[in-house]
Amino acid sequence: MENYHIDGGVPLRGEYRVRGAKNSALPVLAATVCRGAAYEIYDCPRIGDVFAMEEILRSLGAKTKWEKDCILVDSRGIDRFAVPERLMAEMRSSVFLMGSLLARSGEAVIHRPGGCNIGKRPIDIHMDGLEQLGFHVEAEGERISCKGFCSGGKITLPYPSVGATENLMMAALAGNGDTIIQNCAIEPEIADLQGFLRTAGFQVFGAGTDTIFIKGAGRGQKAAGSDVMYFLLEDRIEAATYMTAVLGTGGRAVFRNIRAELMKEVLRCFERMGAMVRNYENVIEVWSAGRLKSPGMIVTQPYPGFPTDCQPQLMTLCSAAKGLTTVREEIFESRFTHRKDLVKMGADIETCGKNAIIKGVRSLKGAETEALDLRGGAALVIAGLMAEGKTVVRNAFHVQRGYEDLDASLRALGGIIETKREKET
């Protein structure tokens, strides 16, 4: 078991280049299945979830290879349509293979996906949408099988689910007709998936709005050109995580390869807290002078609202800010799992249902903590950097699922953190 060991109280300073987005990399990698071709995907983060998706692709018959930050995927040899249950259990985003396999072969067998333990995240919207597109879907226990042909038409999602939007976009690619999906999620990562699909030769329009149009291309077509090259969108959640760590430690840093337009609500929250934010083309600088103040209320919402994936980190920042903060979690039902360890470190946080009430304390104290999920684990690392004394964050693998070389990146900014392999206690 790997654990983070942190000596807190050191302001983070310097520069950081934001990597490609985890939440773009996973659906884009799944989309390489849609058409057999050789793909070069650049600025791809080397993280646990990407490695898990890579293993799934290889299990289906694809070949993969890394060259620095570029993953090469040759999907021409894919000849299987069932994702092994063991691999599905490791990562929720493996559900994207349902749509891409249907686009490729008209058949897909998956199992209910794993991932972070942050509450119920049913895939009913995915399944209902596939049935509306003309596929036959059967669920037996944890096993889900889909087959058939996409008949196209117009469907309306009951909720703007990011995963369902992306899955249905891919499933509709091989349709005999055109498909219109309404009430779509509008996250930037969905527009990035559209960008990849268009680079691969498909006709998809409207991503980034609530209506997406997919022109059915039929099955078995080759991708445009010999190789498909694509550069991933930058990771707005990674950027927000490191910015929070900088502000929490009273530091100052410049972040490159990140556009302010992708994270408006997070930056507004920082400014409400008294932090200084300066942005220009693909660069954002943040710093704090003195103790931050409460931003008032934070409510998580689908994009362009405040992202749920930043809520745990901001809760940590608010735990040492002056005043009372209310956090309302509207996306997931169990996303306050980090609260227990923050309280252990001296934070004053009460939770009731969807709400967390945070009374800012002067400082946090180092403690033994345990990461239970990806973003909650990142929040505890930030707390350790902010705290007085030593902090241990156990189960670093949760954090490594979504952050490449977190410890080395924080050390480059001046943080005192190392990863140690230790026996479970």
PDB file of N, CA and C in Angstrom, residues 309 312-313 373-380 398-399:
ATOM      1  N   ASP A 309     -16.574  17.909  -8.829  1.00  0.00           N
ATOM      2  CA  ASP A 309     -15.233  17.363  -8.678  1.00  0.00           C
ATOM      3  C   ASP A 309     -14.277  18.318  -7.973  1.00  0.00           C
ATOM      4  N   PRO A 312     -14.761  18.794  -2.789  1.00  0.00           N
ATOM      5  CA  PRO A 312     -13.960  18.385  -1.626  1.00  0.00           C
ATOM      6  C   PRO A 312     -12.747  19.284  -1.391  1.00  0.00           C
ATOM      7  N   GLN A 313     -12.080  19.695  -2.472  1.00  0.00           N
ATOM      8  CA  GLN A 313     -10.908  20.544  -2.328  1.00  0.00           C
ATOM      9  C   GLN A 313     -11.280  21.908  -1.748  1.00  0.00           C
ATOM     10  N   ASP A 373     -11.737   8.119  -1.794  1.00  0.00           N
ATOM     11  CA  ASP A 373     -12.066   8.315  -3.203  1.00  0.00           C
ATOM     12  C   ASP A 373     -11.084   9.316  -3.792  1.00  0.00           C
ATOM     13  N   LEU A 374     -11.171   9.529  -5.076  1.00  0.00           N
ATOM     14  CA  LEU A 374     -10.200  10.347  -5.794  1.00  0.00           C
ATOM     15  C   LEU A 374     -10.150  11.789  -5.301  1.00  0.00           C
ATOM     16  N   ARG A 375     -11.245  12.523  -5.419  1.00  0.00           N
ATOM     17  CA  ARG A 375     -11.219  13.951  -5.083  1.00  0.00           C
ATOM     18  C   ARG A 375     -11.156  14.179  -3.577  1.00  0.00           C
ATOM     19  N   GLY A 376     -11.805  13.294  -2.804  1.00  0.00           N
ATOM     20  CA  GLY A 376     -11.682  13.396  -1.354  1.00  0.00           C
ATOM     21  C   GLY A 376     -10.251  13.176  -0.908  1.00  0.00           C
ATOM     22  N   GLY A 377      -9.553  12.248  -1.565  1.00  0.00           N
ATOM     23  CA  GLY A 377      -8.147  12.021  -1.252  1.00  0.00           C
ATOM     24  C   GLY A 377      -7.301  13.233  -1.574  1.00  0.00           C
ATOM     25  N   ALA A 378      -7.574  13.880  -2.723  1.00  0.00           N
ATOM     26  CA  ALA A 378      -6.850  15.101  -3.077  1.00  0.00           C
ATOM     27  C   ALA A 378      -7.094  16.190  -2.039  1.00  0.00           C
ATOM     28  N   ALA A 379      -8.322  16.262  -1.530  1.00  0.00           N
ATOM     29  CA  ALA A 379      -8.647  17.248  -0.499  1.00  0.00           C
ATOM     30  C   ALA A 379      -7.826  17.022   0.761  1.00  0.00           C
ATOM     31  N   LEU A 380      -7.602  15.764   1.124  1.00  0.00           N
ATOM     32  CA  LEU A 380      -6.806  15.462   2.317  1.00  0.00           C
ATOM     33  C   LEU A 380      -5.335  15.797   2.100  1.00  0.00           C
ATOM     34  N   HIS A 398      -6.043   5.874  -4.684  1.00  0.00           N
ATOM     35  CA  HIS A 398      -7.264   6.597  -5.055  1.00  0.00           C
ATOM     36  C   HIS A 398      -6.906   7.903  -5.768  1.00  0.00           C
ATOM     37  N   VAL A 399      -5.947   8.623  -5.214  1.00  0.00           N
ATOM     38  CA  VAL A 399      -5.534   9.907  -5.786  1.00  0.00           C
ATOM     39  C   VAL A 399      -4.784   9.696  -7.094  1.00  0.00           C
TER      40      VAL A 399
END
